[in-house]
Every structure is written in C-alpha cells, then in structure tokens.
XYZ file of C-alpha atoms in Angstrom:
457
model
C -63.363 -140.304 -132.012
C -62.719 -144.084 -132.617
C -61.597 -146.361 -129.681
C -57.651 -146.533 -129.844
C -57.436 -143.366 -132.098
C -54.567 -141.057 -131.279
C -55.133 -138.066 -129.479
C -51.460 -135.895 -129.812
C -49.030 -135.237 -132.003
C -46.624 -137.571 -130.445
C -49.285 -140.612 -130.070
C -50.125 -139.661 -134.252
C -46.070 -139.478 -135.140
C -45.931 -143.085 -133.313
C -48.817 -144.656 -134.608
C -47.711 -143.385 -138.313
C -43.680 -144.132 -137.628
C -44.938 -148.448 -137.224
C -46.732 -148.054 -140.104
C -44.256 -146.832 -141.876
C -41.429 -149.399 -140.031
C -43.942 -151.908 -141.228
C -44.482 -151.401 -144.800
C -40.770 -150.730 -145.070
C -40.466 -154.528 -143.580
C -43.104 -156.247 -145.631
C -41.181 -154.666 -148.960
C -37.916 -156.167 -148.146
C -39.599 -159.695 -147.142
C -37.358 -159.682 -143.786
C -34.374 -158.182 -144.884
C -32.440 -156.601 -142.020
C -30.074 -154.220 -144.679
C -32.320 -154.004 -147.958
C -31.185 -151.548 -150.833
C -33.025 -148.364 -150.880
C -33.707 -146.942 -154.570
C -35.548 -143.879 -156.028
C -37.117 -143.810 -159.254
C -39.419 -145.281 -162.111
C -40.100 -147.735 -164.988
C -41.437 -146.882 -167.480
C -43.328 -148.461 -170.596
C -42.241 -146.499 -173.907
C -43.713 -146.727 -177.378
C -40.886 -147.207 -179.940
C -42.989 -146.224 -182.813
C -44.273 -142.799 -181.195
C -42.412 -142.307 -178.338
C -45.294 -142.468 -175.761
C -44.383 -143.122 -172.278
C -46.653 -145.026 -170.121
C -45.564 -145.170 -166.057
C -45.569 -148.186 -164.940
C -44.419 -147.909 -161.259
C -43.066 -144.731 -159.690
C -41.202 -145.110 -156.338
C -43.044 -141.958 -155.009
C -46.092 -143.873 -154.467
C -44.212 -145.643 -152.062
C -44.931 -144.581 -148.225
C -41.587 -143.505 -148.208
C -40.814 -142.564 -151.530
C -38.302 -145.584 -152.185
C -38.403 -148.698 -153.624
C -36.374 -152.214 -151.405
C -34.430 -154.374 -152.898
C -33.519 -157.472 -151.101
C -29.312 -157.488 -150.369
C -29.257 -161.110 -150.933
C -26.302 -161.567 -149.014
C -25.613 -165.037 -148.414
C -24.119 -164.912 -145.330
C -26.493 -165.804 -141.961
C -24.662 -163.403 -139.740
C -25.093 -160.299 -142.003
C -29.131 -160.896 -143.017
C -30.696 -163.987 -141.257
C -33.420 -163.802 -144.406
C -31.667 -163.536 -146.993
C -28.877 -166.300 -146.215
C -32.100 -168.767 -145.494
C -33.272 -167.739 -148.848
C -29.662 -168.321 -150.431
C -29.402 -171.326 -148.786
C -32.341 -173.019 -150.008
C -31.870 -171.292 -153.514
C -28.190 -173.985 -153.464
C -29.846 -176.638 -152.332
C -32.549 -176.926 -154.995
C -29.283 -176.093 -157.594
C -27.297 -179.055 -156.034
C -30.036 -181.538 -155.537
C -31.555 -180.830 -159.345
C -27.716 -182.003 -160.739
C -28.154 -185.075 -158.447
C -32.274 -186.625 -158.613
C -33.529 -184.552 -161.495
C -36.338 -181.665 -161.351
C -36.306 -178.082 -162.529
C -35.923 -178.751 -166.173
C -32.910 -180.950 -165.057
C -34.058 -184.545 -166.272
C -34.689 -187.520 -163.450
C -32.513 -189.792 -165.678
C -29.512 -187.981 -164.452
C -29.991 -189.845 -160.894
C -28.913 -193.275 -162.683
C -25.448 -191.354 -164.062
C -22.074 -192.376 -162.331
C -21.522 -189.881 -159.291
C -19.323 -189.406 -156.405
C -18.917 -186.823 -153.683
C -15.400 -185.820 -153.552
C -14.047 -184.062 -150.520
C -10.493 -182.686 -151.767
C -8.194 -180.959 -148.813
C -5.025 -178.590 -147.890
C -1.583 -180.227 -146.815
C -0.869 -179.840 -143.731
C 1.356 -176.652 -142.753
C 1.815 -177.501 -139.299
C 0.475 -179.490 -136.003
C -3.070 -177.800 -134.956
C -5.211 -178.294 -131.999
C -8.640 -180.236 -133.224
C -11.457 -182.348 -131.253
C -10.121 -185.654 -132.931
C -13.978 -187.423 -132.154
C -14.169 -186.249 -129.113
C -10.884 -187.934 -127.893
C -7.978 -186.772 -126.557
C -6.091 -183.763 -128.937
C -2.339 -184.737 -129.315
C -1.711 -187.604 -127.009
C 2.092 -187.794 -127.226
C 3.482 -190.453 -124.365
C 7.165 -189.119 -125.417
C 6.199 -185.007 -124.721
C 8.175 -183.997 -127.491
C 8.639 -180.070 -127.970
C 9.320 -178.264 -130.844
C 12.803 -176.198 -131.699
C 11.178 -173.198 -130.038
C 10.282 -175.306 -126.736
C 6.941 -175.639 -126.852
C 5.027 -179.041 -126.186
C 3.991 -180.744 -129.293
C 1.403 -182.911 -126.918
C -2.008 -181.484 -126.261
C -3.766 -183.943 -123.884
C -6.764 -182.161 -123.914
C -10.819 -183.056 -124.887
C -11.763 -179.983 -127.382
C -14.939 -179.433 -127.680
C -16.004 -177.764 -131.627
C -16.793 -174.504 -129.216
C -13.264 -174.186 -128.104
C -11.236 -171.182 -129.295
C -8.174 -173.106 -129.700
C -9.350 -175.473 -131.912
C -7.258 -174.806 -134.815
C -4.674 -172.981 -133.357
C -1.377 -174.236 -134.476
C 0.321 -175.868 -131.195
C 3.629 -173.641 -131.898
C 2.736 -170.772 -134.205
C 6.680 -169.786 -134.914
C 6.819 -173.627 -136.460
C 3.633 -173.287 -138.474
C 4.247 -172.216 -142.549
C 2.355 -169.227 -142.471
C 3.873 -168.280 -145.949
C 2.739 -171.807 -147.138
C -0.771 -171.980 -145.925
C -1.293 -168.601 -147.666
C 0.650 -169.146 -151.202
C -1.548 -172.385 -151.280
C -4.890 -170.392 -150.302
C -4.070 -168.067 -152.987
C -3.667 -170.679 -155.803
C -6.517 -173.086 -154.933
C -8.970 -172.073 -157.741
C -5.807 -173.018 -159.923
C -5.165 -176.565 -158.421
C -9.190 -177.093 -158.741
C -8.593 -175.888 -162.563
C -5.785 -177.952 -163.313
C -7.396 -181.264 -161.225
C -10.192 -181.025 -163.697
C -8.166 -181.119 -167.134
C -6.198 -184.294 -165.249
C -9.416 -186.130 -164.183
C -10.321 -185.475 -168.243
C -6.830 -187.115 -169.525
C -7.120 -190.012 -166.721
C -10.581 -190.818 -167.857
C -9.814 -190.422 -171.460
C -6.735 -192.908 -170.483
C -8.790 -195.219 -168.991
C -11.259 -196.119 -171.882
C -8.246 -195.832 -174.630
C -9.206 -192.413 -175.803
C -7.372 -189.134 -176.737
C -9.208 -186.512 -175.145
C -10.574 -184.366 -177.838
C -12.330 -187.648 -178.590
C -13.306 -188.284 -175.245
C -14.598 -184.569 -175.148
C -16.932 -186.023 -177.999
C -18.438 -188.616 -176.346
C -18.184 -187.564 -172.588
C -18.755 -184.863 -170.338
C -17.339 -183.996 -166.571
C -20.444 -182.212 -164.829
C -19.877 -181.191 -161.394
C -20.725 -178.539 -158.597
C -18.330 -177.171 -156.392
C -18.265 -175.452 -152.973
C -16.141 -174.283 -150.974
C -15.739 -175.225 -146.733
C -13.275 -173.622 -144.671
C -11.638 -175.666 -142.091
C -11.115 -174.650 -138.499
C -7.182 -174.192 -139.277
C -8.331 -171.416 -141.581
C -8.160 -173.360 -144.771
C -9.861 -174.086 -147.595
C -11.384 -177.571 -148.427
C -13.574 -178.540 -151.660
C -16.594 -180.601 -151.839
C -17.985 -181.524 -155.088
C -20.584 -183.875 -156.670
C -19.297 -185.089 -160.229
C -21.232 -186.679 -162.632
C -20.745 -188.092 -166.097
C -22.728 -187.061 -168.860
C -23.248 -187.934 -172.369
C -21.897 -184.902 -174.716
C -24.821 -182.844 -174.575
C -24.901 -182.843 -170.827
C -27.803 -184.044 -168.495
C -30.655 -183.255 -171.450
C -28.783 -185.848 -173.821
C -28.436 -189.447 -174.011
C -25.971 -190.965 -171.483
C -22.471 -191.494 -171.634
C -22.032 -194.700 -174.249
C -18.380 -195.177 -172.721
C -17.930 -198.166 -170.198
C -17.245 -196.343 -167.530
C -18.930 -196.863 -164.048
C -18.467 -194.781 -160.302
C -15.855 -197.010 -159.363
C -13.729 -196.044 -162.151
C -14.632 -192.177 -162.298
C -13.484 -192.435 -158.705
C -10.441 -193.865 -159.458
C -9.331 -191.759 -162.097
C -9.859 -189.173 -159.638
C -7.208 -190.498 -156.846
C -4.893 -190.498 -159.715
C -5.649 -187.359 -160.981
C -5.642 -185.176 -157.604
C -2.394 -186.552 -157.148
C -0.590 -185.647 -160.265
C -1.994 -181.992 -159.870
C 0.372 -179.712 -158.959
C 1.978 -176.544 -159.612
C 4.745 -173.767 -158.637
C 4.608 -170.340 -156.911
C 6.303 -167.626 -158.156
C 9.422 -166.495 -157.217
C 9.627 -164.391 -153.562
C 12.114 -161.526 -153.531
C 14.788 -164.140 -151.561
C 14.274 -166.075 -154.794
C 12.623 -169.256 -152.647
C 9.157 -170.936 -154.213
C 7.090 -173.623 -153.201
C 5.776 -176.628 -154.596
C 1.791 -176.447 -154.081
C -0.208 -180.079 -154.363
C -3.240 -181.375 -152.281
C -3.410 -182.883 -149.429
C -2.906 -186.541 -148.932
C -6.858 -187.248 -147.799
C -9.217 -187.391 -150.778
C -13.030 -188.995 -149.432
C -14.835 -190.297 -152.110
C -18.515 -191.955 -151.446
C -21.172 -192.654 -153.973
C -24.400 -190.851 -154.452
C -27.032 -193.076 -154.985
C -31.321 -192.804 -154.543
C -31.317 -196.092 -153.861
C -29.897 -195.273 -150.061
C -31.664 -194.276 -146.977
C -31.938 -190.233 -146.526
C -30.373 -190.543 -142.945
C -27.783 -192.789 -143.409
C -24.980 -192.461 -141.472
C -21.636 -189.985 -142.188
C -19.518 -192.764 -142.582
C -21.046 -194.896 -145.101
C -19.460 -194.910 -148.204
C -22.563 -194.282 -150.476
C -25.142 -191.452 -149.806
C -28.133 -190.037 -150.705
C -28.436 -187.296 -153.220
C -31.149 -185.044 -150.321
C -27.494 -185.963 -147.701
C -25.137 -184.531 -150.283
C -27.022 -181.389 -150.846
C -28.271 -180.128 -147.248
C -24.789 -181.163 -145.942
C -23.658 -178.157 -148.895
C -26.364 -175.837 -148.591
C -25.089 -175.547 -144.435
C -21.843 -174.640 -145.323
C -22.597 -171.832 -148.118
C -24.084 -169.822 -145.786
C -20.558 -169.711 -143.256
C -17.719 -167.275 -143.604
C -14.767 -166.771 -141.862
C -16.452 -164.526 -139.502
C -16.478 -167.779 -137.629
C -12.273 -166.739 -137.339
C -14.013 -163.549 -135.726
C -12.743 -161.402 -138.838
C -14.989 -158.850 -139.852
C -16.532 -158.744 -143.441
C -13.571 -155.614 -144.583
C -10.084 -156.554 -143.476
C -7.229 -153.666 -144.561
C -4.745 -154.796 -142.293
C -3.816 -157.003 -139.350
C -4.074 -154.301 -136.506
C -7.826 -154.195 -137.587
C -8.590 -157.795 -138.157
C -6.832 -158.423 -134.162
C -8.955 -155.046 -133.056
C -12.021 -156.778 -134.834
C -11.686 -159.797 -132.743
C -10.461 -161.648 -134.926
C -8.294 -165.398 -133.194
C -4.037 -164.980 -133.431
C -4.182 -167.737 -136.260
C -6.349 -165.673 -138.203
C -4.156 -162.434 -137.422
C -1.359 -164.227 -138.598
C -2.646 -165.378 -142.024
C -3.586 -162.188 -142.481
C 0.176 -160.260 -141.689
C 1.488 -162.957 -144.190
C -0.550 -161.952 -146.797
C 0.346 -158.715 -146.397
C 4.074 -159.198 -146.309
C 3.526 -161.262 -149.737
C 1.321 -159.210 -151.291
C 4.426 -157.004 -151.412
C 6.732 -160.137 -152.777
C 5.487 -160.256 -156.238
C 3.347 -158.519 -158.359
C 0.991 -161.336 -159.329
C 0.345 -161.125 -155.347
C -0.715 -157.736 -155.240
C -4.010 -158.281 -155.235
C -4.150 -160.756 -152.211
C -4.244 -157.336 -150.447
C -8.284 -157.099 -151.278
C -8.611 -161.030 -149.845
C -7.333 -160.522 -146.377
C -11.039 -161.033 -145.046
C -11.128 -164.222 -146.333
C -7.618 -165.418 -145.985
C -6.488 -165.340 -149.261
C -8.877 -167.347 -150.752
C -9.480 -165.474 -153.727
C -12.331 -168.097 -155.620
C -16.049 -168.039 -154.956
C -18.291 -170.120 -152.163
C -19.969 -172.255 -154.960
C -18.951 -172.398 -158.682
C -20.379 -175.552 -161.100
C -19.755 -176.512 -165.180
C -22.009 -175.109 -167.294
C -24.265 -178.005 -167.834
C -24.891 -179.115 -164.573
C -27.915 -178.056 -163.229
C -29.957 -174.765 -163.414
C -28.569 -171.707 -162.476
C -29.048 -169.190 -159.536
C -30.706 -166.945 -161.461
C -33.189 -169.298 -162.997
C -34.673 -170.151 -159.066
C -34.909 -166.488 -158.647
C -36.853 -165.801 -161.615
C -39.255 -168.672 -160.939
C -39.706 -167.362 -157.443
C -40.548 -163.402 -159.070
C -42.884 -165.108 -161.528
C -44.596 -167.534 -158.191
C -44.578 -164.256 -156.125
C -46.353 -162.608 -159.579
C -48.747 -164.819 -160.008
C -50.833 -165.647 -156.542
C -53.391 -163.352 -156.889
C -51.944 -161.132 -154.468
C -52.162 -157.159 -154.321
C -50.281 -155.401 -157.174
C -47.785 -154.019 -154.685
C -46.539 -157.813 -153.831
C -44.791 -158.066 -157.404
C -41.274 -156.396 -157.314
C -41.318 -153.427 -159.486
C -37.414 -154.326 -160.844
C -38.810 -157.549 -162.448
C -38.826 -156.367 -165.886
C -41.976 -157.938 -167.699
C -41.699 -158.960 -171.300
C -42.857 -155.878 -173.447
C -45.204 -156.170 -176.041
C -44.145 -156.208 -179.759
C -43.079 -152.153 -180.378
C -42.890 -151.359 -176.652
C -39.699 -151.308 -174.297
C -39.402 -151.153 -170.793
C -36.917 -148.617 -169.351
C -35.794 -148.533 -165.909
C -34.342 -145.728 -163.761
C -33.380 -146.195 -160.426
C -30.893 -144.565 -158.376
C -29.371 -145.576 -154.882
C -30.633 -144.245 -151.738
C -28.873 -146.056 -148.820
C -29.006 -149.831 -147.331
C -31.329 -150.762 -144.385
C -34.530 -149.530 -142.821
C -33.950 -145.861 -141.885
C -35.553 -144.918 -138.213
C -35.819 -141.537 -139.615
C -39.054 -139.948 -141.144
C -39.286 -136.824 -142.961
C -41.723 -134.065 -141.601
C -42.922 -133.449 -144.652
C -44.954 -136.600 -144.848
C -45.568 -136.654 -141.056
C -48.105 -133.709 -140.952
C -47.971 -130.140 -139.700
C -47.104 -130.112 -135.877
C -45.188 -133.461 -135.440
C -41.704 -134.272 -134.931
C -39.991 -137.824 -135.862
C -37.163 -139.147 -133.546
C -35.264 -142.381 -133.758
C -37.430 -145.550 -133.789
C-alpha cells in the first residue's frame, strides 16, 4: 500500500468527493453557480445518416457537462463578473483606439464622453467632496417639519447617503415614471442630436444620414439616490461606420458637443395619464459633462480635466457594469415591498419600490413595471451600443473558445457547446438538457463504490 493511500471507506469517499469537487471546479473555470447539463453532440452524416459521437456528458466524472452562468454581476459569481468586466472593456476601448477588427483610424474621429443625468425629485443626503452635506445657516424645514440642513461629513460608506432629507416631500411617483421612460428619453436624445447636427452643417437629415453616422456605446450607472445616469462615448463616423472613410462633413468635437447640449435639452416627453387624470412632463436633468477623448492625453490624468484618455473612459465603464442595485441592499427577485424591506433593502429603496407598485396598477402601459421592482424601474439594459460601433459581446467570447481551443491543451479543456464548423455533408446536433445550477456537495453511490456513503461536502 502506497504512502498516503486511503485505508476506509470514509478516508476513500473523501479522497474521491475532492476529486470530484475539483474537476467539477476546473470545468466551470471558477464559477461559484455554473449550469449543470446532461447530454451529447453529435456529428451526423446528411447523406447516410451516420452518427458519429462527438462528446457525451457521461464521460464526465459526474455525468454532466458546466456551463459558465456568466452573470455579470460581482456579488452573484466573483469569476464570471471579472470575466464580463474585462469582456466591456475590450468592447469600449476597441470603439475608442482601434483593435479587434475595429480600425486604429477611428482614434483620430471626433469623440466625447457624455455623462447625461435625472432631475432632481427632491433634497438627498450626499458626501458633497468630502464637505459638509446641506450647510443651511437659515435651518429651514420643510412643510412636514423636518430640517432641510444636514451639517454633516458623509462618508461614500454611510447608509444615509442618498436618503432623501424628508421622504413625505420627495416625488416618489416622479423619480419612478422617469426611471421607467429613460430608454425612451435616450431614444428620442439620439434622433435630436441627428437633426441638430444635420442643422448645423445645412443638411436635411436623410442627407446627413448619407454622409454621417452617430456611433456610440452606452451604459448605464445608478446613482446613490437610486437613479439612473448614462455615460456614453460618441463618435462620428463616415457612412459606413468605423471600416469606411471618415466623415467628409466639417464637423469637429467641439461642435458634436454642442449639438449635444442643445439636443438633451429639447428632449422630452409625456407620461401617460394616472387614474386622477395628472401626468408629468419627463426631461433630463440640468447637468450634462462633456470631456473629450483623446490618445494624445496622459492615461492617469486627473477626473476633472476636460479631455481624457480613451484606456480612462473605458476602465472607469467596465467598474460600473459589474454594480447592481444590490448596493440599495435589494435582492436580485423583488415581488413586493414587504420583501425588498425583509431583504434588507434601505427605506429609499422600499419606497421606490411601493410606488411602482401602486403605478403599475395606474395604467396599463405600467403593468409591466411590476417585473422591474429589483431594479427600480429601470426597465433598459446595463450596456447597449449602435450597431457599428465596435465588436460585439459575442465576438470576444468566441475568440476566447477558439484561444482556449487552440493551446495545445488536453481535449477536455475545449467546451463541448462550442459548435465546430462541420465539414461539407455533415451537421452537428446538440442535445442537452438542464440539470441544476452550482456545484452539488452530493455524490451518488453508484459511482462511489460498494460500501461507501457520501455526505455533504
């Protein structure tokens, strides 16, 4: 008997139950809740019918294949959200310097990062620098009686950053409706920014559309007050986008970020009638930061310089994507406000979500606001972009299958999903059906051996 060799049943169920735990782990590359499938793929002869196996999950330890969950968000899978993460940045940065297929000559384009925000729906607490919150020498206090003057130092930390100083003066119903119809605003900001630019170099826009083309990336920040903010590099590109010639229009930054000012404030837009027949005018807020991206800039300049560098832009994006409001302390499901309070979830964030509920029952193109309530209406996604842009999400994780293919490792390293391209006649088919999420701590007996018993790991 070998040095270290196991001697019971127990010591042999242990020994076998981490190497199990551990081939579970190296198949989902870190992933903490991986997707668990059953099944095969198969390599079938369209002339004869032959079928050829080409994997078969019951060659697997365990009998299943893992899929990665991909989730992008840090607190759910730590691995997963750092792959995400760096998956955005290299999207972002191509659309800014070039690389990926995306030409370099894009770099010497007109481009600004534009920071668009909410109104304001009320006085909230904040860390204002590091000074003093709501220095008020006068102490006013609001129709309810509460102190409108917060002389406090918050720190980013502090629960109450945020918090609205009197929450019966805040406009819960506001901050919600507009929430709800920010993926329209964005909409309806970019067909303005198109007219204002067309305007500015004496164009009607279906001309303009022929010679110019609005290329941007957008994602999505929530605020400590539990609102929505957008960040977005825009670019102007010839008409076939970044692989064509530039834009032959005389149009620099400085006017492409002036169009915008005008344009973000024309934008606006009502809400549909409540049941007491009231409606509110939605528009954005009054602070629009603009600064130029430029290579030409150090990669560490500082926050407040008005022209940054295209690496800046995109790690100061990539951060973000990866942040939820489960920084509100809402949980990822949200049904209703008792659960988001009993989830932990701060008062301002219970009360966005009880207004949401009460309008979700004020109109029916609300009804659906009901399925947002864990993210506080918003209804959009974290990061959407135009079409011509940069490369896609899906074009990174292909390259990275094909990489992973292709290092000479063991055949086990390449994911048995990635469907290969089939020779001329052949076709791959692919069966798979779900099993569960996450790395069971059960084992069956079967594959444990006569005599030994699997517990929790």
């Amino acid at each position: 008997m070998s040095p270290g060799s196991p001697t019971t049943a127990a010591e042999a169920a242990s020994l076998h139950r981490d190497v199990y735990r551990h081939d579970a782990e190296r198949r989902a590359r870190g992933c903490v809740q991986p997707v668990r499938l059953r099944g095969q793929r198969n390599l079938v002869d369209t002339r004869t019918g032959e079928i050829t196996t080409l994997y078969d999950s019951a060659s697997e330890l365990d009998g299943q294949v893992y899929v990665r969950c991909g989730d992008r968000r840090a607190r759910v899978c730590p691995s997963c959200s750092r792959e995400y993460k760096g998956d955005a940045w290299h999207l972002l940065l191509c659309g800014l310097a070039g690389g990926k297929g995306v030409p370099a000559d894009v770099a010497k384009r007109p481009c600004t990062f534009l920071t668009l925000t909410a109104p304001s729906f009320g006085p909230v607490h904040g860390t204002r620098g590091g000074g003093p919150c709501r220095p008020r020498r006068d102490h006013p206090r609001c129709p309810h009686g509460r102190p409108m003057w917060c002389h406090r130092r918050h720190d980013k930390h502090d629960r109450s950053v945020g918090e609205p100083l009197c929450e019966d003066c805040y406009d819960y119903v506001g901050h919600v409706l507009w929430q709800w119809h920010a993926p329209e605003l964005w909409r309806r900001f970019c067909i303005a920014l198109q007219r204002e630019l067309a305007k500015v170099v004496g164009l009607r826009v279906s001309d303009f559309r022929k010679a110019c083309r609005i290329s941007y990336s957008k994602v999505v920040e929530f605020q400590a007050r539990g609102v929505v903010h957008f960040h977005a590099p825009i670019r102007l590109d010839g008409p076939e986008g970044p692989h064509g010639p530039r834009c032959d229009l005389s149009l620099d930054t400085d006017d492409l970020e002036r169009a915008i000012v005008v344009a973000a404030g024309r934008v606006a837009l009502e809400s549909e009638l409540l049941v007491d027949g009231g409606s509110r005018e939605l528009k954005w807020g009054a602070q629009i930061d603009l600064r130029s991206i430029s290579g030409a800039v150090a990669r560490n300049s500082d926050r407040a310089a008005r022209v940054v560098h295209p690496e800046q832009v995109a790690a100061y994006l990539a951060k973000y994507l990866t942040k939820t409001t489960e920084d509100f302390g809402l949980p990822a499901r949200v049904r209703t406000p008792g659960q988001a309070r009993a989830g932990g979830a701060s008062p301002h964030a219970v009360n966005l979500v009880r207004a949401a509920c009460w309008l979700s029952g004020q109109h029916e193109a609300y009804r659906r606001m009901q399925l947002c309530l864990a993210t506080l209406a918003y209804r959009g996604h974290p990061i959407t972009k135009s079409r011509a842009y940069s490369v896609t999400f899906g074009q990174l994780r292909l390259a990275r299958k094909m990489h992973r293919g292709s290092r000479g490792t063991a055949p086990q390293e390449v994911h048995p999903l990635v469907a290969d391209d089939a020779p001329t006649g052949f076709e791959v088919v692919s069966s798979f059906v779900y099993v569960g999420r996450g790395i069971p701590l059960l084992m069956a007996r079967s594959r444990a051996g006569p005599g030994v018993e699997w517990d929790a790991a």
